[in-house]
Coordinates of C-alpha atoms and ligand atoms in Angstrom, one line a residue:
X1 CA 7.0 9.1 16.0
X2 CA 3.8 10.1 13.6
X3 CA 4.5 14.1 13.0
X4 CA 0.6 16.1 12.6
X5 CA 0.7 19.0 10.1
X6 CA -2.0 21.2 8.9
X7 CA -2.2 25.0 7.9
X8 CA -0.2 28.0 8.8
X9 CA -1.9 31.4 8.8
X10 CA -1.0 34.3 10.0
X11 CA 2.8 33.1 10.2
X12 CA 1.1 30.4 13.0
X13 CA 1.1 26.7 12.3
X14 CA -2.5 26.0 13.1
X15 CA -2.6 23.4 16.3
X16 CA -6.1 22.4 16.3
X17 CA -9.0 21.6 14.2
X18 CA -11.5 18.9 12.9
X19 CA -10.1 18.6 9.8
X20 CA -10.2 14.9 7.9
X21 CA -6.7 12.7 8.8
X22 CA -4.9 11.3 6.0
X23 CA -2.3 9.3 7.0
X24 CA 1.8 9.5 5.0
X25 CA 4.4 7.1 4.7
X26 CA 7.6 7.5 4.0
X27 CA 9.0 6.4 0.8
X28 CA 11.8 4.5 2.0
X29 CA 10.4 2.1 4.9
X30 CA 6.3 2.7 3.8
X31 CA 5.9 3.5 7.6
X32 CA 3.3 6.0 8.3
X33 CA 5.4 8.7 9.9
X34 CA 3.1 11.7 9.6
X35 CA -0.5 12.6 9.8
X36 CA -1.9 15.5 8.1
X37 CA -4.9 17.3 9.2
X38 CA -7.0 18.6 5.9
X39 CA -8.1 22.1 5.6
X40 CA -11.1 22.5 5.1
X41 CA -13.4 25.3 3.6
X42 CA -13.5 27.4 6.6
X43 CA -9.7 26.9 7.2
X44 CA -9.0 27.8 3.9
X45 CA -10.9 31.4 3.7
X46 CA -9.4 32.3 7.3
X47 CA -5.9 32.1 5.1
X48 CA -7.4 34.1 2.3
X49 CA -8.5 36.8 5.1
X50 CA -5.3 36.4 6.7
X51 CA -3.4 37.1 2.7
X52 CA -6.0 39.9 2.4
X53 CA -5.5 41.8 5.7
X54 CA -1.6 41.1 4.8
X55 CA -2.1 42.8 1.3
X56 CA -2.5 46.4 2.6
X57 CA 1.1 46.7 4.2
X58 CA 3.1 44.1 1.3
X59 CA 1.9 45.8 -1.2
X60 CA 2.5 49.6 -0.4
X61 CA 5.9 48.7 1.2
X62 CA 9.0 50.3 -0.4
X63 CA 9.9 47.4 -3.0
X64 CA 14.3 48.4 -1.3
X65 CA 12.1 46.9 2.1
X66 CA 10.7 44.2 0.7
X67 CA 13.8 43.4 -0.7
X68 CA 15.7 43.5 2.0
X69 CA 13.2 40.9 3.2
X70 CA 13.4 38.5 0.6
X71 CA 17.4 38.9 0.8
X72 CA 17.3 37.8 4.0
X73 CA 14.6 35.0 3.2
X74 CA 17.4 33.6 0.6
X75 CA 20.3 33.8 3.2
X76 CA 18.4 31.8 6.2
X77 CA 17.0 29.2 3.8
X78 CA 20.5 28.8 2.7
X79 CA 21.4 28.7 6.6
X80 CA 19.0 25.8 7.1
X81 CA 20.0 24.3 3.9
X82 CA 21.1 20.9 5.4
X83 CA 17.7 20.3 7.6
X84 CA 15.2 21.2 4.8
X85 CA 17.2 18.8 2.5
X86 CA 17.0 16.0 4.8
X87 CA 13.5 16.8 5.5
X88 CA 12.6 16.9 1.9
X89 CA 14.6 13.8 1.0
X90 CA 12.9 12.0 3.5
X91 CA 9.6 13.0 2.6
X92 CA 10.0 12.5 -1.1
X93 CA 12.3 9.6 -1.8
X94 CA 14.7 12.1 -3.9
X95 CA 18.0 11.4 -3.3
X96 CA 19.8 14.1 -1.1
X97 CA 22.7 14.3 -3.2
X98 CA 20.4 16.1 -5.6
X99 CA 18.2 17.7 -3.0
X100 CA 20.8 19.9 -1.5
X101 CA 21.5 21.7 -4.5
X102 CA 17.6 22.7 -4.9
X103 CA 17.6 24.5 -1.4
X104 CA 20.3 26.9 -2.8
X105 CA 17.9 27.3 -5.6
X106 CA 14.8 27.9 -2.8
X107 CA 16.7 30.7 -2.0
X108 CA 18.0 32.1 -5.1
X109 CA 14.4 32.0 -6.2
X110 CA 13.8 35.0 -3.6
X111 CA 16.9 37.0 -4.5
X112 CA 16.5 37.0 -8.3
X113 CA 12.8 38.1 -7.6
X114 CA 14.1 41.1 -5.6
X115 CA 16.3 41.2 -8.5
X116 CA 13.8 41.5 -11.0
X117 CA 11.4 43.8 -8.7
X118 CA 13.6 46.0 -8.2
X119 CA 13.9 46.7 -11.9
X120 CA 10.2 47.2 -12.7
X121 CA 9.4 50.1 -14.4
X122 CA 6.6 51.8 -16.4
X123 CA 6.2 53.2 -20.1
X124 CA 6.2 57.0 -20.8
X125 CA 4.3 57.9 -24.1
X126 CA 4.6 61.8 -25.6
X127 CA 3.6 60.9 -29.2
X128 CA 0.4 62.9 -28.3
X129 CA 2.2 66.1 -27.8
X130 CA -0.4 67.8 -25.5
X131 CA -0.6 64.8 -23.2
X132 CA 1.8 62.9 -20.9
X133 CA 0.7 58.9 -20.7
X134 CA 2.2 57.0 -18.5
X135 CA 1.8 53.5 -17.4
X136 CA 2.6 52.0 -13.2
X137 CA 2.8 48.5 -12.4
X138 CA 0.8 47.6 -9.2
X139 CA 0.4 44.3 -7.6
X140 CA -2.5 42.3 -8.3
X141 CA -3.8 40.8 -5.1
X142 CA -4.2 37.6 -3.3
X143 CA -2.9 34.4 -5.3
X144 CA -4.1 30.8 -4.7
X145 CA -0.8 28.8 -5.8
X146 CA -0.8 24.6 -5.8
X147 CA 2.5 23.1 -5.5
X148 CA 3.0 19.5 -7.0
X149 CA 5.1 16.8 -4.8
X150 CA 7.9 15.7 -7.0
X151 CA 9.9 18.4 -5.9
X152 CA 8.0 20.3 -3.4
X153 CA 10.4 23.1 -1.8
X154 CA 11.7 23.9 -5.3
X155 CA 8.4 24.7 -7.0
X156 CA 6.9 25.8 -4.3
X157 CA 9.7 28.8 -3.4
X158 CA 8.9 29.5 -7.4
X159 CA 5.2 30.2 -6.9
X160 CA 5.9 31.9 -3.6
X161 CA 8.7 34.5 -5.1
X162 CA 7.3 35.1 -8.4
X163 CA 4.0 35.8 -6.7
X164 CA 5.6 38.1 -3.5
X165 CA 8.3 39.7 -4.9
X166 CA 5.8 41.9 -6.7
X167 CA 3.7 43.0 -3.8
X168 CA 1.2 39.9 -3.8
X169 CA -0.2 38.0 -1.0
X170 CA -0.5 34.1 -1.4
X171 CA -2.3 31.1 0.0
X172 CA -0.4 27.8 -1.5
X173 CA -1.0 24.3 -0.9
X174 CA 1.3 22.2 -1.0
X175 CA 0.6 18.3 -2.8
X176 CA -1.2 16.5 0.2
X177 CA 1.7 13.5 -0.6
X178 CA 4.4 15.6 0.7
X179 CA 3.3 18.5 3.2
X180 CA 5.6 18.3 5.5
X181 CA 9.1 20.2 3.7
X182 CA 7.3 23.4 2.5
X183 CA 5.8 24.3 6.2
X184 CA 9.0 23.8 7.3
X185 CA 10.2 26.4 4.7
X186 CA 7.3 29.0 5.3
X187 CA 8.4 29.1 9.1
X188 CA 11.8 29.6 8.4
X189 CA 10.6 32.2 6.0
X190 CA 8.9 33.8 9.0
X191 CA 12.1 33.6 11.1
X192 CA 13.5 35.6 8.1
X193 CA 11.3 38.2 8.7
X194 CA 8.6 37.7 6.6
X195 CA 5.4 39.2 8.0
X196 CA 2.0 37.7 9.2
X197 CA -0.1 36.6 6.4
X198 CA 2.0 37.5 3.1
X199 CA 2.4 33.8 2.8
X200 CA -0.1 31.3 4.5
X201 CA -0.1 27.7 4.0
X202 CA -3.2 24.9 3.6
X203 CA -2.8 21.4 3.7
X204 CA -5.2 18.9 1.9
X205 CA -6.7 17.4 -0.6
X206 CA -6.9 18.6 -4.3
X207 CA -10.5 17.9 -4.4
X208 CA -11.0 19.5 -0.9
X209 CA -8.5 22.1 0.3
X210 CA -7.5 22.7 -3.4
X211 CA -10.9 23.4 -4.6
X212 CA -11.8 25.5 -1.7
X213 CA -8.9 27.5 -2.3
X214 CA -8.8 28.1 -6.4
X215 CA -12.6 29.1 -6.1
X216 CA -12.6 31.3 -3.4
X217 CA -14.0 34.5 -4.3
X218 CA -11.5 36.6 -3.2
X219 CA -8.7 35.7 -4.9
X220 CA -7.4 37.5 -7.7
X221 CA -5.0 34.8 -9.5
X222 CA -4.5 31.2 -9.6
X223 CA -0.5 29.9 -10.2
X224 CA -0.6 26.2 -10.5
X225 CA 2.1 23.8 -10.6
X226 CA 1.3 20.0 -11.5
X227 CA -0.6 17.7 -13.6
X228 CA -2.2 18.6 -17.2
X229 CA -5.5 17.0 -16.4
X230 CA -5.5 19.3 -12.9
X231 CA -4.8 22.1 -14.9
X232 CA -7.6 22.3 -17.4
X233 CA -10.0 21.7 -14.3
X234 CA -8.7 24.7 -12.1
X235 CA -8.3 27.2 -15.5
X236 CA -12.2 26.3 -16.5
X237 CA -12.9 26.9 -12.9
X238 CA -10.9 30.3 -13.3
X239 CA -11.7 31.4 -16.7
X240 CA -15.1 31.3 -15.2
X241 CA -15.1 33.6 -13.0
X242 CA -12.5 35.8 -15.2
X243 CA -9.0 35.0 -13.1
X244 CA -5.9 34.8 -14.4
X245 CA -3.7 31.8 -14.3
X246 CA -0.2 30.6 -15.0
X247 CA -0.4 26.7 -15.6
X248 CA 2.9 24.8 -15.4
X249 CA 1.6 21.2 -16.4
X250 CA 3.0 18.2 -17.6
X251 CA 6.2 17.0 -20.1
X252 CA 7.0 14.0 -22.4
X253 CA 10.2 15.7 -23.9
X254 CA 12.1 14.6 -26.7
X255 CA 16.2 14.2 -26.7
X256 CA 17.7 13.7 -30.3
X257 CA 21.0 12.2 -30.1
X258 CA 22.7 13.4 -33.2
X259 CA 25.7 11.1 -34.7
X260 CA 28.2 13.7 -34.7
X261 CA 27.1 13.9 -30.7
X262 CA 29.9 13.6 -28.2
X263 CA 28.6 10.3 -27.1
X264 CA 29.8 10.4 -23.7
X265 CA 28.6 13.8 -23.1
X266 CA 25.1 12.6 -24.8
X267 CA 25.3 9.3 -22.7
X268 CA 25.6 11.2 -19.0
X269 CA 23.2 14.0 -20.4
X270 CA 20.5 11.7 -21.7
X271 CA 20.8 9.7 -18.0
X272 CA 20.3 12.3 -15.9
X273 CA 17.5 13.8 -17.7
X274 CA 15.2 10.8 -17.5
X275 CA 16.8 9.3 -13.9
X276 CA 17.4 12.3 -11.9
X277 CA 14.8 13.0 -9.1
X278 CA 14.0 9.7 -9.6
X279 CA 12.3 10.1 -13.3
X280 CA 9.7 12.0 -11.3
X281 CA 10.5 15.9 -13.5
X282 CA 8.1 17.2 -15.9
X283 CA 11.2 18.1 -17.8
X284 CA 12.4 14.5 -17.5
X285 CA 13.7 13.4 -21.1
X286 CA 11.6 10.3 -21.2
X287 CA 11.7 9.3 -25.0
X288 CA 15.3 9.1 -26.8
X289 CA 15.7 9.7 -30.1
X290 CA 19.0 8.4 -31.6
X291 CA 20.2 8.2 -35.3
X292 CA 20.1 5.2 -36.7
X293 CA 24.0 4.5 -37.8
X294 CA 25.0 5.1 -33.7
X295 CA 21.5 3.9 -32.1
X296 CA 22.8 -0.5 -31.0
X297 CA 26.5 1.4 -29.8
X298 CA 24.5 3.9 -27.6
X299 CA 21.2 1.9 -26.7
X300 CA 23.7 -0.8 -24.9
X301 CA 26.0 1.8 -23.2
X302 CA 22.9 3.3 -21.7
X303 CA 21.4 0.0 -21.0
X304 CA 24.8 -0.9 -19.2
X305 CA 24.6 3.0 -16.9
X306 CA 20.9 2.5 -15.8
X307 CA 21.4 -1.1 -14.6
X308 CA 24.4 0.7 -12.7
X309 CA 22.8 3.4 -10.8
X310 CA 23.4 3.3 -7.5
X311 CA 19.3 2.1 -5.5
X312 CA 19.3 3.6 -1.7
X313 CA 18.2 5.7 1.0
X314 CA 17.4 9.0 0.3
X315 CA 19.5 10.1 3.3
X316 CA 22.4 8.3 1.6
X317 CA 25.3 10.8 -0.2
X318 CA 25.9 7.6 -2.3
X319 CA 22.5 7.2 -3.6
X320 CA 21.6 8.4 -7.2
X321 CA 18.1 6.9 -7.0
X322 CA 15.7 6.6 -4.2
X323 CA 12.1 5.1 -3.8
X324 CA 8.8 6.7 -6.1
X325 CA 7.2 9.1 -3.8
X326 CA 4.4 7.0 -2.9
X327 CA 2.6 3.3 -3.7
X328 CA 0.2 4.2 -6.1
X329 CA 2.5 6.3 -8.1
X330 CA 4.9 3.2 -8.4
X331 CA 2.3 1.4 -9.5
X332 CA 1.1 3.2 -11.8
X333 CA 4.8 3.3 -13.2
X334 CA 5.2 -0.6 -13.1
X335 CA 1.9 -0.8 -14.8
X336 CA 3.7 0.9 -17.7
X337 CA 5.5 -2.4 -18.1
X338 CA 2.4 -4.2 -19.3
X339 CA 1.4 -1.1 -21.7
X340 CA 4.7 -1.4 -23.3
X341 CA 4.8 -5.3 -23.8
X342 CA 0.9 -5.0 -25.3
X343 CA 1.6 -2.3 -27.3
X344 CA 5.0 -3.9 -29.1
X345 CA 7.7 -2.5 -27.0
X346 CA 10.6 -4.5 -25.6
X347 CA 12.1 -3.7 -22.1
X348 CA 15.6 -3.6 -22.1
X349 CA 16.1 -3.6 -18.4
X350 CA 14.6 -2.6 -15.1
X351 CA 11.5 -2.9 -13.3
X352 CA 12.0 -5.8 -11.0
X353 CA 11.7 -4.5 -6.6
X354 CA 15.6 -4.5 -6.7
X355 CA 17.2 -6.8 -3.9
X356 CA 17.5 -5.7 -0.7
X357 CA 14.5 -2.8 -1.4
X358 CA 11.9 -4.8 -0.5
X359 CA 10.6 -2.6 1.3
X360 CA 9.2 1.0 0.5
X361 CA 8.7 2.0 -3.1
X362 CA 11.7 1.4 -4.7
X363 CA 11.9 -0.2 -8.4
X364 CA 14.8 -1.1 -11.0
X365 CA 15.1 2.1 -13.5
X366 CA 13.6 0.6 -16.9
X367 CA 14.7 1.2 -20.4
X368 CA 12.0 0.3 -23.2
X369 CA 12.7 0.2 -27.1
X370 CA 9.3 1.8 -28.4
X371 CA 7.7 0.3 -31.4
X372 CA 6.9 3.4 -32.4
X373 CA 6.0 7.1 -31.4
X374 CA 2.8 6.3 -31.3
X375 CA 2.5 3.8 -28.3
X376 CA 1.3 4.8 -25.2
X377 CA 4.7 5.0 -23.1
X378 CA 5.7 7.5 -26.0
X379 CA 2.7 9.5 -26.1
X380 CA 1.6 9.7 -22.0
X381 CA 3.3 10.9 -18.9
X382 CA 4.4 8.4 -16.7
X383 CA 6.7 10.4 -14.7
X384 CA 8.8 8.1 -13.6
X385 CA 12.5 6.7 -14.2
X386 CA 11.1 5.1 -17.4
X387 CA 13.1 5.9 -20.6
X388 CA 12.1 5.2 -23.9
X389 CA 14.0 4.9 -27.4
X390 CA 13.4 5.3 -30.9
X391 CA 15.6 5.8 -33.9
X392 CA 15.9 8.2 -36.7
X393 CA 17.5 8.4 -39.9
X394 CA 17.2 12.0 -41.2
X395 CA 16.8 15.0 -38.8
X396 CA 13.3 16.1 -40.1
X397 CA 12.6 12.7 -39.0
X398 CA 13.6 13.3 -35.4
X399 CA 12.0 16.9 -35.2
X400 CA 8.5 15.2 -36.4
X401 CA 8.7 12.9 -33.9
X402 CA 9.6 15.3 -31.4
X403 CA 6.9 17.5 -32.2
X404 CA 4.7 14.9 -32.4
X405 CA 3.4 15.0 -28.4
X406 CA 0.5 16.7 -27.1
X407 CA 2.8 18.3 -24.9
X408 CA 5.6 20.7 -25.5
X409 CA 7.8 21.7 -22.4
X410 CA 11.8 21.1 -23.3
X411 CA 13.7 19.5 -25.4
X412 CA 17.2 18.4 -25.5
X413 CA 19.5 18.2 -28.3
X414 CA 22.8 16.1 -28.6
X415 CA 25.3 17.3 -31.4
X416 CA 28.5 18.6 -32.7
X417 CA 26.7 20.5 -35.4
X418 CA 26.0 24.0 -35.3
X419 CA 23.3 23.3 -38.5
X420 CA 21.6 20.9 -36.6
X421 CA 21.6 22.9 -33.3
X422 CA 20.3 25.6 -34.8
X423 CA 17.5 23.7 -37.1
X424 CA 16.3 22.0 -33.9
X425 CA 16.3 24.8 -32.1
X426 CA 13.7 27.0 -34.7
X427 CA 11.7 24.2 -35.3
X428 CA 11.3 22.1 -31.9
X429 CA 8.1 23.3 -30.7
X430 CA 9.1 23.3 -26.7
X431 CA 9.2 25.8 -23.9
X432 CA 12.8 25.5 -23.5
X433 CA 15.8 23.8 -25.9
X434 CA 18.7 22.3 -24.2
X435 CA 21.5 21.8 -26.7
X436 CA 24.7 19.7 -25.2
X437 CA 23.3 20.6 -21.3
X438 CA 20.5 18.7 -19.4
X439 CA 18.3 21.2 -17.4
X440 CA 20.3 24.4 -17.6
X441 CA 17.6 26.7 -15.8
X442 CA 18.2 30.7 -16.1
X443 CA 15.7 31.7 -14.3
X444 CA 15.8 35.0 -16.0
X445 CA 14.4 33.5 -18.9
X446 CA 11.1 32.3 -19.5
X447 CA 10.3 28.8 -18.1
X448 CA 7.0 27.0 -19.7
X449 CA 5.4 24.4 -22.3
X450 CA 4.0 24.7 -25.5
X451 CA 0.3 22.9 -25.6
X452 CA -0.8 20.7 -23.2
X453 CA 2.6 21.4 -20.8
X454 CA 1.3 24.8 -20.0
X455 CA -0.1 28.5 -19.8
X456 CA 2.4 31.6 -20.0
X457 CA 5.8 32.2 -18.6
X458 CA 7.7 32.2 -15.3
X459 CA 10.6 33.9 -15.7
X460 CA 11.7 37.8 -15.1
X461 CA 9.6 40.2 -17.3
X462 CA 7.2 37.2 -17.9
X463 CA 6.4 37.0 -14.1
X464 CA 6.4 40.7 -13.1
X465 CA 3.6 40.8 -16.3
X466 CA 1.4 37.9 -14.4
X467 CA 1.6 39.1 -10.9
X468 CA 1.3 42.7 -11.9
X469 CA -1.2 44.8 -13.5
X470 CA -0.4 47.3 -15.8
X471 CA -2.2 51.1 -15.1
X472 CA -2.5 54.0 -17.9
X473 CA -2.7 57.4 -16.9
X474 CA -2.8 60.1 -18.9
X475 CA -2.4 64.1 -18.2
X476 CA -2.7 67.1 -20.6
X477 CA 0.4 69.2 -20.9
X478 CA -1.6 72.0 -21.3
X479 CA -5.5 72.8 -21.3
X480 CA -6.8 70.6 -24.3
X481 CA -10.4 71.5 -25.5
X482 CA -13.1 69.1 -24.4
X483 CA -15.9 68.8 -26.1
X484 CA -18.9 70.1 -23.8
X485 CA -22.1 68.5 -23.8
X486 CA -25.5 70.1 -22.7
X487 CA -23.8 73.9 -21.6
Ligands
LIG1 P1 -1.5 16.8 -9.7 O1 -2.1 17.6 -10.8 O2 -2.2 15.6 -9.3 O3 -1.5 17.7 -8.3 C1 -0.9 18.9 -8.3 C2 -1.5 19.7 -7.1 O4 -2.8 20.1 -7.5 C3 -1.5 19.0 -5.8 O5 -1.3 19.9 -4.8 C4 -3.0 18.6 -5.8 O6 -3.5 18.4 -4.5 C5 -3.7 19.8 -6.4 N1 -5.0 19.5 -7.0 C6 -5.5 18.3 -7.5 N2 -6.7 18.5 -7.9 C7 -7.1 19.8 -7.6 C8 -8.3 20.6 -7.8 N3 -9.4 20.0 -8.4 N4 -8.3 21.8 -7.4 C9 -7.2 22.4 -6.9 N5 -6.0 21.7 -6.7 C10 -6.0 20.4 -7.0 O7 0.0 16.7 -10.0 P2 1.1 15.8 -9.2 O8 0.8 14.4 -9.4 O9 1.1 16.4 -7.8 O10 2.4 16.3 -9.9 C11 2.9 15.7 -11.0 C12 2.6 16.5 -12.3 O11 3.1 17.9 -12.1 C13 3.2 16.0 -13.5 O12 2.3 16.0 -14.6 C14 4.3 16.9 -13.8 O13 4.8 17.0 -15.1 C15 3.8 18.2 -13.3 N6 4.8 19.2 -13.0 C16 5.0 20.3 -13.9 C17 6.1 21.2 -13.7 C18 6.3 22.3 -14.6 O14 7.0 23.2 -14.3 N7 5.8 22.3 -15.8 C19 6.9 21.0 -12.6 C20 6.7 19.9 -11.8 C21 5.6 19.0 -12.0

């Protein structure tokens, strides 16, 4: 049965329209199984009204109310935890074994916003001995946000809670690949208790429904989750018309596999971060860089893993790796194949349809020895389970190549060596450093890239700064002399 979804304003799931159909498969079968209706313009600024008239009562609520809210948006999310991880396995390809986890996460993504909200507090200056100056922190409007579709109910509860927990209002669209998880999540959000409006939902296109939505003129910020070339489009499109924007963009992150690492800590680390989700993470650890005197030992171990990974359904508890999300994105992985073999790189293993997959958008994880960090499946994002090796010899060697990436999101680092640990960690220029963990996420911290992977900070302080606006007043102590003109 083909499923229709479109918009949801006004915490309604819009029924009817003339929007353009596009139709999506499921990644598993390639059987269109739903049909999405595309907002258009007019669709998209009745959410923006709807977010606006919603603004008022959100943003002037008690922030102990608004918590109470979110709390409760955390605890029925959790509730519904097995649905919306079947749903988004299904819809994705990700394998639910890794899925469920990330609906916890949905929901902790509220609480530890309440969390943060609830601490938010302003400056008192008295330097100036005859005046008081204090500053407020107020919420900043109506947000666009644009979710990508690798992992759509995860980053999508992040741009929702940052953006709410402070008093904001938001329209967000999801990626028109995978529309179906996040509507799901918004109604239960409703259910939760959520009122009309604070969060609306448009379906579409990026260069339809995403347009209409990041230039509407009443929106007041812009919090974008997805590609780098997407995100310099939408922040020229902002910075000219003065909005703010938070740009989480694209990885190509380095993991230096030290030789005092614990190798079998190194090997399961170094797997997951490139395989999980099925390679489709920005913070995926797509090129490896291992010392030279462990690099044949460790190269063949890894080989031996990734031709072991378990291919299957999504729905599957046994599966570690599912189909790529859609057709085109699989091909544009496979076609990464013929990039490495022009530009000198040897594929170890992987990239055959494996057997009995033949249908849907499965594919063989591949590992590549790179001829060097300047080929292309070193320097470009391919986003898929695609992992590339080099070798080192000294560390400043490893760091350089590291560092050498127009992008900068994470790192991860493999050693015994507190020297090295700390060396990497000062002079890896990345968002985040993982040393001896793969994708350790506190999300009290701040959570970004360096260059090309992004724009400012989520994270506590770093988030209540974006979504707030900071207000100065300032009141004499006693009566001050004031200079009078024209008496
Ligand atoms: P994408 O840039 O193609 O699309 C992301 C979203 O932007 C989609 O919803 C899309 O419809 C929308 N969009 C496209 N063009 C638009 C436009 N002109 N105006 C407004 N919206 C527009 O990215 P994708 O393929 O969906 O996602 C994969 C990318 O996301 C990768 O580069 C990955 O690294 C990145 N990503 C980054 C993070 C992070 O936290 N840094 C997390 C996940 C994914």
């Amino acid at each position: 049965m083909t499923v229709t979804v479109s918009s949801l304003i006004e915490g309604q799931r819009v029924a009817t329209g003339g929007g353009h159909l596009l139709p999506i498969a499921d990644p598993a079968t390639g059987e269109v199984t739903c049909e999405l209706r595309e907002a258009d313009a007019g669709e998209v600024d009745r959410a923006v009204l709807s977010a606006r008239a919603a603004f008022g009562n959100w943003s002037t609520m008690s922030t102990d109310r608004r918590n109470d809210i979110l709390y409760a948006i955390d605890q029925r999310l959790r509730a519904h935890g097995d649905e919306l991880a079947a749903l988004e396995a299904r819809t994705t390809g990700l394998p639910i074994a890794g899925v469920r986890p990330l609906i916890d996460r949905a929901g902790e993504n509220f609480r530890r916003f309440a969390e943060v909200a609830s601490t938010v507090a302003g400056e008192t200056y008295l330097q100036n001995a005859q005046f008081l100056t204090y500053t407020t922190r107020e919420p900043k409007g109506v947000a666009a946000l644009i979710a990508p579709w690798n992992a759509p109910l995860a980053l999508g509860s992040m741009r929702i809670a940052t953006c709410i927990a402070f008093g904001n209002t938001c329209v967000l669209k999801p990626s028109e690949y995978t529309p179906e998880s996040t509507l799901r999540m918004v109604e239960i959000m409703h259910e939760a208790g959520l009122p009309e409006g604070v969060v609306n939902v448009v379906n579409g296109r990026g260069s339809v429904t995403g347009e209409a939505l990041t230039s509407h003129p009443d929106i007041d910020m812009i919090g974008f989750t997805g590609g780098t070339e997407t995100g310099k489009r939408i922040m020229a499109a902002a910075g000219a018309r003065l909005k703010p924007a938070i740009m989480e963009l694209g990885g190509k992150s380095a993991a230096i596999v030290a030789p005092d690492a614990d190798i079998e800590r190194a090997l399961d680390g170094t797997l997951l971060a490139i395989y999980a989700s099925n390679g489709q993470q920005c913070l995926g650890g797509s090129r490896i860089i291992v010392h030279r005197s462990i690099a044949d030992r460790f190269i063949a171990a890894f080989v031996e893993r990734a031709r072991k990974i378990r291919i299957g359904n999504p729905l599957d508890t046994a599966t570690e790796m599912g189909p790529l999300a859609f057709a085109a994105h699989r091909d544009h992985v496979r076609g990464y194949l013929d990039v490495a073999r022009s530009d000198g790189a040897e594929i170890l293993c992987g990239g055959g349809i494996p057997a009995g997959f033949e249908q849907g958008w499965y594919m063989e994880p591949i590992v590549a020895m790179a001829p060097g960090n300047d080929a292309r499946i070193c320097q470009e994002e391919i986003f898929g389970p695609f992992a590339t090796f080099l070798v080192y010899s000294e560390l400043d060697e490893a760091i350089a190549i590291a560092n050498q990436s127009d992008f900068g999101l994470v790192s991860y680092v493999w050693t015994r060596d507190l020297a090295t640990a700390m060396t990497c960690s000062r002079k890896i220029r990345a968002g985040t450093i993982w040393i001896n963990t793969p994708m350790m996420r506190e999300l009290r911290a701040p959570f970004g890239g360096y260059r090309a992977s992004g724009v400012g900070r989520d994270g506590a302080q770093h988030s209540a700064d974006f979504f707030t606006e900071a207000k100065t007043t300032s009141i004499p102590l006693e009566d001050t002399a004031i200079r009078a003109l024209g008496r």
